[in-house]
Structure formats: C-alpha cells, structure tokens
mmCIF file of C-alpha atoms in Angstrom:
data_model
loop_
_atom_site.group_PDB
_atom_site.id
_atom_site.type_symbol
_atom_site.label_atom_id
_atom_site.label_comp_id
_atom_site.label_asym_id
_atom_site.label_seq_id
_atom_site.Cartn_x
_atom_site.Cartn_y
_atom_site.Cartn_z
ATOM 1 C CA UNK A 1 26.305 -158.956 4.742
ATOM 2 C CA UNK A 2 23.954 -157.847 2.270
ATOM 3 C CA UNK A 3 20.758 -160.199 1.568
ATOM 4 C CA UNK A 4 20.620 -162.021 -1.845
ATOM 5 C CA UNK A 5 17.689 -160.686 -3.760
ATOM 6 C CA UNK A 6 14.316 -162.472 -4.432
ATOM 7 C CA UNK A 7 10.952 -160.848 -6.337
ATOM 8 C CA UNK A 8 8.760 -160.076 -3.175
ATOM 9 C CA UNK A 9 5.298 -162.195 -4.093
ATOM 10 C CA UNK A 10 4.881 -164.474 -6.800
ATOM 11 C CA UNK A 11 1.596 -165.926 -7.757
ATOM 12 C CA UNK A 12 0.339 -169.107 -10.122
ATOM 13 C CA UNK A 13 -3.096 -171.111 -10.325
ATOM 14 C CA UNK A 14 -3.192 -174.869 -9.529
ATOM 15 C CA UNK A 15 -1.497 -177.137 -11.799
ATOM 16 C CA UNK A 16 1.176 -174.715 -13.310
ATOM 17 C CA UNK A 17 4.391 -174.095 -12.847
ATOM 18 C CA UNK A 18 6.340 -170.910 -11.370
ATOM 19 C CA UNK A 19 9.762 -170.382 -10.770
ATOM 20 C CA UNK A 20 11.521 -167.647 -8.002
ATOM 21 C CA UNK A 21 14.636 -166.480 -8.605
ATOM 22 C CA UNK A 22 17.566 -165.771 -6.102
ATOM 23 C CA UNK A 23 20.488 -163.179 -7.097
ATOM 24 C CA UNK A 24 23.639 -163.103 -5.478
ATOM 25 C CA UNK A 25 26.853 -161.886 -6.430
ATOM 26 C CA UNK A 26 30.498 -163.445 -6.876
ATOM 27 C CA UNK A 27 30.855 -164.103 -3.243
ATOM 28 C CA UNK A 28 28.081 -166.324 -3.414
ATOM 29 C CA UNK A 29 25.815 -167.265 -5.465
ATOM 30 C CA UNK A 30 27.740 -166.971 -8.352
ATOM 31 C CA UNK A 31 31.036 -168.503 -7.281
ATOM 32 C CA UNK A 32 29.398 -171.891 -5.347
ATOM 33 C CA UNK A 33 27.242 -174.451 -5.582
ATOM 34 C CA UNK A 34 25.627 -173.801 -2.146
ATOM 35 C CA UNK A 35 22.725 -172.757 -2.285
ATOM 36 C CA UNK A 36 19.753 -173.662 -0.269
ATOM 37 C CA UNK A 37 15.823 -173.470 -0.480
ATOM 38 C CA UNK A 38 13.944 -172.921 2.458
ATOM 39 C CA UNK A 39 9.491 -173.277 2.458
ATOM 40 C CA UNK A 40 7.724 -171.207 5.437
ATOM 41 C CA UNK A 41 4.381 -171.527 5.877
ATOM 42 C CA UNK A 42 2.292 -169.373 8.414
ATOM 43 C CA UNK A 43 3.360 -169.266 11.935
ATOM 44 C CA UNK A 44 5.753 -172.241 11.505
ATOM 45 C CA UNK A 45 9.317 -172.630 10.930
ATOM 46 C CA UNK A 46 11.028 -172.716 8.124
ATOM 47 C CA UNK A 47 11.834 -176.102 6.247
ATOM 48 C CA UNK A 48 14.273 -177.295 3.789
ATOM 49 C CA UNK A 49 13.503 -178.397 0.245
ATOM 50 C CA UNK A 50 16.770 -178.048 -1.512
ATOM 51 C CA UNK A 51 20.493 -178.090 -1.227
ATOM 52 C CA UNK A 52 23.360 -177.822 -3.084
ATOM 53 C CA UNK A 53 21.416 -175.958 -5.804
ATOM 54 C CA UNK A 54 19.352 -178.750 -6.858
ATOM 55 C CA UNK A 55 19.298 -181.794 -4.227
ATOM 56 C CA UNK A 56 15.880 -182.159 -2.648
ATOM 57 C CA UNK A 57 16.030 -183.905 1.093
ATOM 58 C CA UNK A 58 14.363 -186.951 1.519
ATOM 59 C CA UNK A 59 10.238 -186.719 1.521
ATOM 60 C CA UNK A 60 10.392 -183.893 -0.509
ATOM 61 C CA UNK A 61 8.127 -183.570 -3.419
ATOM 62 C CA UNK A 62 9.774 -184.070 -6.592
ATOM 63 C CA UNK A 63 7.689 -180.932 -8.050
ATOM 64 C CA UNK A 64 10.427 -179.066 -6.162
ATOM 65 C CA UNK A 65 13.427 -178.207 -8.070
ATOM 66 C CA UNK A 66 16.656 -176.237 -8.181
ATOM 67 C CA UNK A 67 18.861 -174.578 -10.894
ATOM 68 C CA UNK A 68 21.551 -172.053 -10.901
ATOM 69 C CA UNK A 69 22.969 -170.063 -13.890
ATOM 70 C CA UNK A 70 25.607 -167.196 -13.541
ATOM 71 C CA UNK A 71 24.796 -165.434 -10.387
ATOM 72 C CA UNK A 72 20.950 -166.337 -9.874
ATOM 73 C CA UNK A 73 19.812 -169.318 -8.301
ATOM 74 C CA UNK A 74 16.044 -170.700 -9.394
ATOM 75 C CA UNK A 75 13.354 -172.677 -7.322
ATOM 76 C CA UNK A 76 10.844 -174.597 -9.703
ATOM 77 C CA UNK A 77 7.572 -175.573 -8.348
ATOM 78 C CA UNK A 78 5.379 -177.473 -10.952
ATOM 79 C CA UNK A 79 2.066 -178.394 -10.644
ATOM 80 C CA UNK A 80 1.074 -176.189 -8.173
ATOM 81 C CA UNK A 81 -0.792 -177.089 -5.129
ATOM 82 C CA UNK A 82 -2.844 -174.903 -2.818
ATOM 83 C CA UNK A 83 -0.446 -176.090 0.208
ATOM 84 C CA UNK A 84 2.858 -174.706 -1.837
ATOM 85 C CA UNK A 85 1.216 -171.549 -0.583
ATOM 86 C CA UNK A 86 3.926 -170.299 1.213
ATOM 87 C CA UNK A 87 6.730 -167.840 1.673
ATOM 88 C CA UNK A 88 10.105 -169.470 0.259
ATOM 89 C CA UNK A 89 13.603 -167.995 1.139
ATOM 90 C CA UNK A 90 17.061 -168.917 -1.012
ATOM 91 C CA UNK A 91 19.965 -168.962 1.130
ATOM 92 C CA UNK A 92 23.669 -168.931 0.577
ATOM 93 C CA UNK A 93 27.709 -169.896 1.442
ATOM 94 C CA UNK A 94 29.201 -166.629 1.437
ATOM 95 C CA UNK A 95 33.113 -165.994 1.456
ATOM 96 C CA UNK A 96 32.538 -162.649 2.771
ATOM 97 C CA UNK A 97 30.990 -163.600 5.863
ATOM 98 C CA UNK A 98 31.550 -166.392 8.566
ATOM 99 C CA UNK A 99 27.548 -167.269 8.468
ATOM 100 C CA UNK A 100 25.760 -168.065 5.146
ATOM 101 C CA UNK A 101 23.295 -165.023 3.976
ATOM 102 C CA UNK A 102 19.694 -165.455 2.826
ATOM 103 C CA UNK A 103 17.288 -163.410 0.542
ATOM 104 C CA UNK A 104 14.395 -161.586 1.538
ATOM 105 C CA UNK A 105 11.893 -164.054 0.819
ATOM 106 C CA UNK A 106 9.092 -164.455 -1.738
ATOM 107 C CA UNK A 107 5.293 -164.633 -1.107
ATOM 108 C CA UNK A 108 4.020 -167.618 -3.126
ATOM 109 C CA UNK A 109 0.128 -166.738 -3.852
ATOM 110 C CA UNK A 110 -1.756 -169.939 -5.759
ATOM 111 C CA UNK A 111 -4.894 -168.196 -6.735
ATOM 112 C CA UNK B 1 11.919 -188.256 14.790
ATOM 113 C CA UNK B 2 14.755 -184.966 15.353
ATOM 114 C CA UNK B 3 12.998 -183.061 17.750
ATOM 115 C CA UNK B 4 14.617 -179.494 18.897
ATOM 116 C CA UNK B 5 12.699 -177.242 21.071
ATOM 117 C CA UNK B 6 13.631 -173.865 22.297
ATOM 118 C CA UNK B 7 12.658 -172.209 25.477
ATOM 119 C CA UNK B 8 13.520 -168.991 27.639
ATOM 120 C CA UNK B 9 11.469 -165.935 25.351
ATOM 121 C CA UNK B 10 9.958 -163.163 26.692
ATOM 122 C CA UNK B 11 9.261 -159.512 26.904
ATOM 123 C CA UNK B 12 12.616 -157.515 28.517
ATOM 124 C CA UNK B 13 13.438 -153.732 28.442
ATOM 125 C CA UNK B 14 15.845 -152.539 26.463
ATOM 126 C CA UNK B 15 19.527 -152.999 27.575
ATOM 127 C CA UNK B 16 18.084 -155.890 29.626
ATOM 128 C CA UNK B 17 19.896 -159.869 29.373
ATOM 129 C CA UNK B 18 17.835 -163.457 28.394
ATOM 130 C CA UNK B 19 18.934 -166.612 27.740
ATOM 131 C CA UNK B 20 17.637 -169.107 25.449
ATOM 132 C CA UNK B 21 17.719 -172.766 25.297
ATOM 133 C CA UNK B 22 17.307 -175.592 22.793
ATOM 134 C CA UNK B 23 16.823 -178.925 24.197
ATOM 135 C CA UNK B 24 17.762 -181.570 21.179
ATOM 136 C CA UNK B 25 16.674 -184.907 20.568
ATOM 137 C CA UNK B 26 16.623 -188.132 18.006
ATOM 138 C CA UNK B 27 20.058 -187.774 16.817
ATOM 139 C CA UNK B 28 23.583 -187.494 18.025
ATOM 140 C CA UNK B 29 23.550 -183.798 19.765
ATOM 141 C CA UNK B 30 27.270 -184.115 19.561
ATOM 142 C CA UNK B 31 28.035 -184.963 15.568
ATOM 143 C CA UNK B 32 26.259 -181.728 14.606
ATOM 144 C CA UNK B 33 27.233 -178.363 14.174
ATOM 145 C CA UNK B 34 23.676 -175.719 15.519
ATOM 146 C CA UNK B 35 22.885 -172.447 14.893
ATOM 147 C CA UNK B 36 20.718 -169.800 16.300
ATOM 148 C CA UNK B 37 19.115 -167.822 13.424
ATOM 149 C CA UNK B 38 16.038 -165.304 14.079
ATOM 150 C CA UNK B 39 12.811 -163.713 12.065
ATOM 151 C CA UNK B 40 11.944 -160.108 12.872
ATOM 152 C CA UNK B 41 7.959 -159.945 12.709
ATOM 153 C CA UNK B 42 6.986 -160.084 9.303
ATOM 154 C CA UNK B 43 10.485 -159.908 8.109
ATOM 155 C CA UNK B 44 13.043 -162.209 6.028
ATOM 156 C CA UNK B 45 15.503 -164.833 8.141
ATOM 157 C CA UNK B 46 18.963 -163.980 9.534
ATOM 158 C CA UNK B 47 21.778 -166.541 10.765
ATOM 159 C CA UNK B 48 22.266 -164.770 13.717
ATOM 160 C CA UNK B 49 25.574 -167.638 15.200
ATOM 161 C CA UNK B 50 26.771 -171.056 14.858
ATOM 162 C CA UNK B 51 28.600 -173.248 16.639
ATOM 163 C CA UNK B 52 30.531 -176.747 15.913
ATOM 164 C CA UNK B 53 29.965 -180.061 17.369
ATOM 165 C CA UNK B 54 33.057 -180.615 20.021
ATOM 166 C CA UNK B 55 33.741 -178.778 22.984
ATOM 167 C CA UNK B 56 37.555 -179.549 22.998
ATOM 168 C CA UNK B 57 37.922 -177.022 19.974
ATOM 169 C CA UNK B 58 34.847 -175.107 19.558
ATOM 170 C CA UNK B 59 34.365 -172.494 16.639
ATOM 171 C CA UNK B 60 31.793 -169.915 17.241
ATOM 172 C CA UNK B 61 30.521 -167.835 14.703
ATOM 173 C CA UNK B 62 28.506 -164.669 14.733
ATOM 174 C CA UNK B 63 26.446 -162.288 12.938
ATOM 175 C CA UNK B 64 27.768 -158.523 13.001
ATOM 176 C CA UNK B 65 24.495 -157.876 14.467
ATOM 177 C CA UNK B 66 25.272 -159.262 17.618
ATOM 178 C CA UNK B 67 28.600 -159.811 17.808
ATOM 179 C CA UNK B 68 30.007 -158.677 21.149
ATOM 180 C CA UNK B 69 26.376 -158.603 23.023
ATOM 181 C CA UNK B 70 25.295 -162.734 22.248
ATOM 182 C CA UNK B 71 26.976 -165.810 23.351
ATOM 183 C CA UNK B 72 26.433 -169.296 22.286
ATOM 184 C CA UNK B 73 27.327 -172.314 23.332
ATOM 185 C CA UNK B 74 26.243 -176.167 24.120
ATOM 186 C CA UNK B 75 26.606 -179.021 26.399
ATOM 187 C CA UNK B 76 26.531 -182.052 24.818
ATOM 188 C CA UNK B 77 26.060 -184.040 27.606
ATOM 189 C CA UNK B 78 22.365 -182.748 29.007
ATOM 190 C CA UNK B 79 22.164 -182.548 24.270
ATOM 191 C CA UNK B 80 21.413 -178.745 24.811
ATOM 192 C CA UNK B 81 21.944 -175.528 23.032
ATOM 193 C CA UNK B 82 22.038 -171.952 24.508
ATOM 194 C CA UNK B 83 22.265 -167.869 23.508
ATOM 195 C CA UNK B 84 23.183 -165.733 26.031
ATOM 196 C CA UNK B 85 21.698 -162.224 25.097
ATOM 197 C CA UNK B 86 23.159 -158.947 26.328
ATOM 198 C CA UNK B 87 22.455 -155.435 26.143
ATOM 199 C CA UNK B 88 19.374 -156.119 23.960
ATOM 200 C CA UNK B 89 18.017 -153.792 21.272
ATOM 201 C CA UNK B 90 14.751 -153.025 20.167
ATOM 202 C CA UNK B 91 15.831 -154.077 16.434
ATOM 203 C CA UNK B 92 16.899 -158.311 18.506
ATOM 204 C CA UNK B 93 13.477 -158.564 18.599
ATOM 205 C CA UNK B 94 12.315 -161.566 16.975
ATOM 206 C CA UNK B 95 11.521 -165.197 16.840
ATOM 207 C CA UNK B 96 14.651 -166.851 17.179
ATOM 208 C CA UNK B 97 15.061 -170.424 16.010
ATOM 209 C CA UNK B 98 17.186 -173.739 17.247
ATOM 210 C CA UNK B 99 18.273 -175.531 14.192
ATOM 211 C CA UNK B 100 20.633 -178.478 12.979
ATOM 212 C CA UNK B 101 23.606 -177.595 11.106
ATOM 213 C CA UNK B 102 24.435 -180.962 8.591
ATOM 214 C CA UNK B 103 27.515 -179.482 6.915
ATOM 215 C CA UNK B 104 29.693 -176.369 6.663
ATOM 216 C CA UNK B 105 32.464 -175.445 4.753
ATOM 217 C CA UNK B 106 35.452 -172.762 4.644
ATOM 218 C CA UNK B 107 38.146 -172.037 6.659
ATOM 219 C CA UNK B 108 35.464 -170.140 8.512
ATOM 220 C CA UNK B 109 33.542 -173.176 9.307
ATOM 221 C CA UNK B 110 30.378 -171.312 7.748
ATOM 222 C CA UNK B 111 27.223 -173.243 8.131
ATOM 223 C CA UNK B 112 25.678 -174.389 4.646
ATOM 224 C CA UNK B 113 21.877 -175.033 5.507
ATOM 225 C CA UNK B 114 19.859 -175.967 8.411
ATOM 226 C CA UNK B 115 18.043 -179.288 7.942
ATOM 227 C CA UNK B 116 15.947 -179.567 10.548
ATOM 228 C CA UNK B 117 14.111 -176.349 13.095
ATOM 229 C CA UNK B 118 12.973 -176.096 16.607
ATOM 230 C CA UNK B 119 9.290 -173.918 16.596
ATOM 231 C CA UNK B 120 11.093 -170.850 17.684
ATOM 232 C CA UNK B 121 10.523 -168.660 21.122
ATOM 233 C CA UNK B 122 9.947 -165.261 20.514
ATOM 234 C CA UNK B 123 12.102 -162.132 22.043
ATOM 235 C CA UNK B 124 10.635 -158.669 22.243
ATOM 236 C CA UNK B 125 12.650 -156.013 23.283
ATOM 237 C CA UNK B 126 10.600 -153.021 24.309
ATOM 238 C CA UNK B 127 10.606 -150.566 26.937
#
C-alpha cells in the first residue's frame, strides 16, 4: 500500500507553533477518522501522541494537537520546545489493506 | 508500567531464517491484539503483521512484503510474541519493533495504532 504523504523536515524556533500535514486519499485518510500521530526521537522507538485524529493519550502534552480536513490530516505543536525535536510519522486505517499504512515521516528541526 | 521487550536480532545471509521474540509485561498479554512493524535504517515505519488476542480463533495479518516468508504468532500463557522469518532479503533488514495493538477495526481486523513499543532488535540481512 502506498505511504500517506508528509513534507520531509519542518523547522520552527522555541515558543511558536508549526503544524505537519499528512495526505491520504479516500481509502484513508479522507474517508475515516483514524488517524494516528506517532513522535520518534533518536535511536528510540516510536511513541504515540494522538488518535482518532485529535485524542491525545494520557501524559501527553496538551501543545500536541490533531485536525483533519478533506483528505489531509494535521499535527499542531505550539510552543515549541527543544525536546519536540523529533521525527513525527501520521499513520492510517486503510480499507485497501489488512494493516494500517503510515507516511514517510517529517524531520522536526527547532532552531 | 507495560513493558515489551524483543529479542533474537542478528546478522544472517541472505535466504537464511531468524526468529524474534517479544516478551510482554504489566498488562493482560491476552486482551490485546500485537503487531510486528519494522524501520529500515534511516527510513519511514512499516506494519509489517498483526495478530489478535485469542488463540481459539486467531486472525493474522500481513504486509505484502512478507507475506508467505514471515510467521507470527503468540502464547499467551509464557505472555510472549514471536516472527518467524524465512527466506530473508536484503531489503527485511531493519529494526523491527514489538508493540501493543489497543483497537482495530474492519472486517479485516486492521490494527488502528500501537500504544505502547518494545526498543526494537535489529535484523540485517547481508551476505
């Protein structure tokens, strides 16, 4: 299945806001409300900070947040910190597939 | 605290077998679907198979990728997880995470998102 799309690197200074985008198509993204947010920093594993679009898991910041309009899903981070430094991956329910699909990931630079 | 930690990574030849193992703890092993899903070096993830909580009637799912060459499966009495690799490829190698499935949905019992991660074992395939 083919990967949703995300910009390769973003980048923001401390205290502002940036937002990464996540396009599917209308087997997933753009037809459900599943769509997840994953942060990875540097030699660890991956870890949830949203679901369903826009639910964050418990302990997770509330600068973290999620949106979806048509077929691209949106991850918020406001007031940037230097530990948000990190690469972020959307992923997705798919109908076409019997595993979800996720996008390439996006470099998160806080300068 | 959910603890998962995966074991069994290594360097094989190409063609060669490995199997993996994720030993779970802090919750019920048995309530939760798992999945297996890998990260080539310095590349994107990729749900590589999942598989649902009971043994009576288990769903397996798999990527394309490795459909035919990878097994998975569990026993939820020693709260353990396992992928059986065959005829490896140059293009399986990767880091290949243990994590907790919370929900799926479909007919096709597809996994929604992985709340919690072992650290990963890494799998080179090179000759």
């Amino acid at each position: 299945q083919s990967a949703l799309t995300q910009p390769a690197s973003v980048s923001g200074s401390p205290g502002q806001s940036i937002t990464i985008s996540c396009t599917g198509t209308s087997s997933d993204v753009g037809s459900y409300k599943f769509v997840s947010w994953y942060q990875q920093h540097p030699g660890r594993p991956p870890k949830l900070i949203i679901y369903d679009v826009s639910n964050r898991p418990s302990g997770v910041s509330d600068r973290f947040s999620g949106s979806k309009s048509g077929y691209t899903a949106s991850l918020t981070i406001s007031g940037l910190q230097t530990e948000d430094e990190a690469d972020y991956y959307c992923s997705s329910y798919t109908s076409a597939s019997t595993l979800g699909v996720f996008g390439g990931g996006t470099k998160l630079t806080v300068l | 605290q959910v603890l998962l930690v995966e074991s069994g990574g290594g360097l094989v030849k190409p063609g060669a077998s490995l199997r993996l193992s994720c030993a779970a703890s802090g919750f019920t092993f048995d309530e939760y679907y798992m999945s297996w899903i890998r990260q080539a070096p310095g590349k994107g993830l990729e749900w590589v198979s999942s598989i649902s909580h009971s043994v009576i009637d288990t769903y397996i799912n798999y990527a394309d990728s490795v459909k035919g060459r990878f097994t998975t499966s569990r026993d939820n009495a020693k709260n353990s997880l396992f992928l059986q690799m065959g005829s490896l490829r140059a293009e399986d190698t990767a880091v290949y995470y243990c994590a907790r499935v919370p929900r799926i949905a479909g007919d096709a019992n597809v996994p929604l998102e992985a709340d919690y991660w072992g650290q990963g074992t890494l799998v080179t395939v090179s000759s």
